[in-house]
């Protein structure tokens, strides 16, 4: 993830460094961005790993989505642990630990999770596999919280955005290569192999490699002399957000025990799955109204734009993840290609590559270029990025001839960029409408038209993160840092929405279940309209704000 939108508060707070500030930490930066690669690599490779596990463990579509639930839930739990620990001690735990040590600890934790995957695979226990995923994600959460400000600190503050854009680009490359590499590791050169014909032990090599890389990078940071990065921002005493956060944690846990509760009560487990989503959303909506009644003690949550933004981040991340997480099941259907697990990687890779295409295009605005040059690059860059996606798949031995037609979607994206004009409200409305249209096309068609329509959702999601983030933290003042932390917690959407769609797929069919991202994009449109009104009430003219940087989950 590339939380570029919080650069200003980060640049303001990161003001303590070691001597020799002018020293170049280029080598440290190049090593640091490897963690960004890991985040993108594993998140995207879930698109291959989920259908693989579904076939091997004989899972329902809902059960297969528990991989995303565990993976993104780890981010949420990790963020909550840091938040509650800091609130209880009145000390910024990560600040006291140090960003360097935070990254080292996070990498070691992820390595432990990767190594746990080996016995998990050997036992054939899906619950054990999920537990290993959770440990990896906890480590990622700690890395994530520390790595973004650390990247900014490795050089002059005024060029911090460029370093984060570079790190985000590496994240996108990880997302592009993840499905390709994992598919090769699992299926090797066996053309058209199905997951059921491949021994689960083939996963061992992948996780031995990842564990080794995690530990190697951790060792590098441990022995390296890097700047001491701290923050002077005091922990704001805000007690009232504790209750809605605990309620959201309860909603999260409800999915974990849905089967047990269903057996105990005799109710359908769908009641508990849908209740989980309702509890999380209603807790935020309730907070929105409660804070209007009295702002004292609510901290950042006293601002409507933040609560609306938390729901928007939750919705956006969930939409981005669920489109591809359920795509493996869709691609197996005869009406959508009838592909085996080993043949899916070009489509999963293209989806994550679509995020790269959009983010590379969005990054053009970060550079001081003439208007004519920007216009030219806005047309050229997305096709260059598309060429990178095609080359990566071609180099892996995949047939890319059926991917060329996707250029039509890229042309549509370019038009949306011109309509958005790098203004967050216009950008969200234009991409939200476009995403809704793509999802509806997919719902009301079959074959490659539907597949590419759903994949095009990645283009629409690509630069939503910075637009949502910038709108949500606008006007928060001294609560900006706290508001940013709350927004990052809402990565929780990636844990909740895919299982909800998976459950819907088990009851209505995988194709019809894509109504879920339609609703997701529709809320993004509503958010852009509503938050503009709220900011105008506060005397803030958001129409003069531009999306200066790219970035995203």
Coordinates of N, CA and C in Angstrom, one line a residue, residues 14-26 150-159 163 225-230:
X14 N 7.8 13.9 11.1 CA 9.1 13.2 11.1 C 10.2 14.2 11.1
X15 N 10.6 14.6 12.3 CA 11.6 15.7 12.4 C 12.8 15.4 13.2
X16 N 13.0 14.2 13.7 CA 14.1 13.9 14.4 C 14.9 12.8 13.6
X17 N 16.1 13.2 13.3 CA 16.9 12.2 12.5 C 18.4 12.2 13.1
X18 N 19.1 11.2 12.7 CA 20.5 11.2 13.1 C 21.3 12.3 12.4
X19 N 22.6 12.3 12.8 CA 23.5 13.3 12.1 C 23.7 12.9 10.7
X20 N 24.3 13.8 10.0 CA 24.5 13.6 8.5 C 23.2 13.4 7.8
X21 N 22.3 14.3 7.9 CA 21.0 14.2 7.2 C 21.2 14.2 5.7
X22 N 22.3 14.8 5.2 CA 22.5 14.8 3.8 C 23.0 13.5 3.2
X23 N 23.3 12.6 4.1 CA 23.8 11.3 3.6 C 22.8 10.6 2.8
X24 N 23.2 10.0 1.7 CA 22.3 9.3 0.8 C 21.9 7.9 1.4
X25 N 20.7 7.6 1.5 CA 20.3 6.3 2.0 C 19.6 5.5 0.8
X26 N 20.2 5.7 -0.4 CA 19.6 5.1 -1.6 C 19.5 3.6 -1.4
X150 N 8.9 5.7 7.1 CA 10.3 5.5 7.0 C 10.8 5.9 5.6
X151 N 10.0 5.5 4.5 CA 10.4 5.8 3.2 C 10.5 7.4 3.0
X152 N 9.5 8.1 3.6 CA 9.6 9.5 3.6 C 10.8 10.1 4.2
X153 N 11.2 9.4 5.3 CA 12.4 9.9 6.1 C 13.7 9.7 5.4
X154 N 13.8 8.8 4.5 CA 15.1 8.4 3.8 C 15.4 9.5 2.8
X155 N 15.5 10.7 3.1 CA 15.9 11.8 2.2 C 15.1 13.0 2.6
X156 N 15.3 14.1 1.8 CA 14.6 15.3 2.0 C 13.1 15.2 2.0
X157 N 12.4 15.9 2.9 CA 10.9 15.7 3.0 C 10.2 16.1 1.7
X158 N 10.8 17.1 1.0 CA 10.1 17.6 -0.2 C 10.1 16.6 -1.3
X159 N 11.0 15.6 -1.2 CA 11.0 14.6 -2.3 C 10.4 13.3 -1.7
X163 N 9.5 9.2 -3.4 CA 10.0 7.9 -2.9 C 8.8 7.0 -2.7
X225 N 22.9 1.0 9.5 CA 22.9 2.3 10.2 C 21.9 3.2 9.5
X226 N 20.7 3.3 10.0 CA 19.7 4.1 9.4 C 19.2 5.2 10.3
X227 N 18.6 6.2 9.7 CA 18.2 7.4 10.6 C 17.2 6.9 11.6
X228 N 17.3 7.6 12.8 CA 16.3 7.3 13.8 C 15.1 8.2 13.6
X229 N 14.0 7.6 13.2 CA 12.8 8.4 12.8 C 11.8 8.4 14.0
X230 N 11.4 9.5 14.5 CA 10.4 9.6 15.5 C 9.3 10.6 15.2

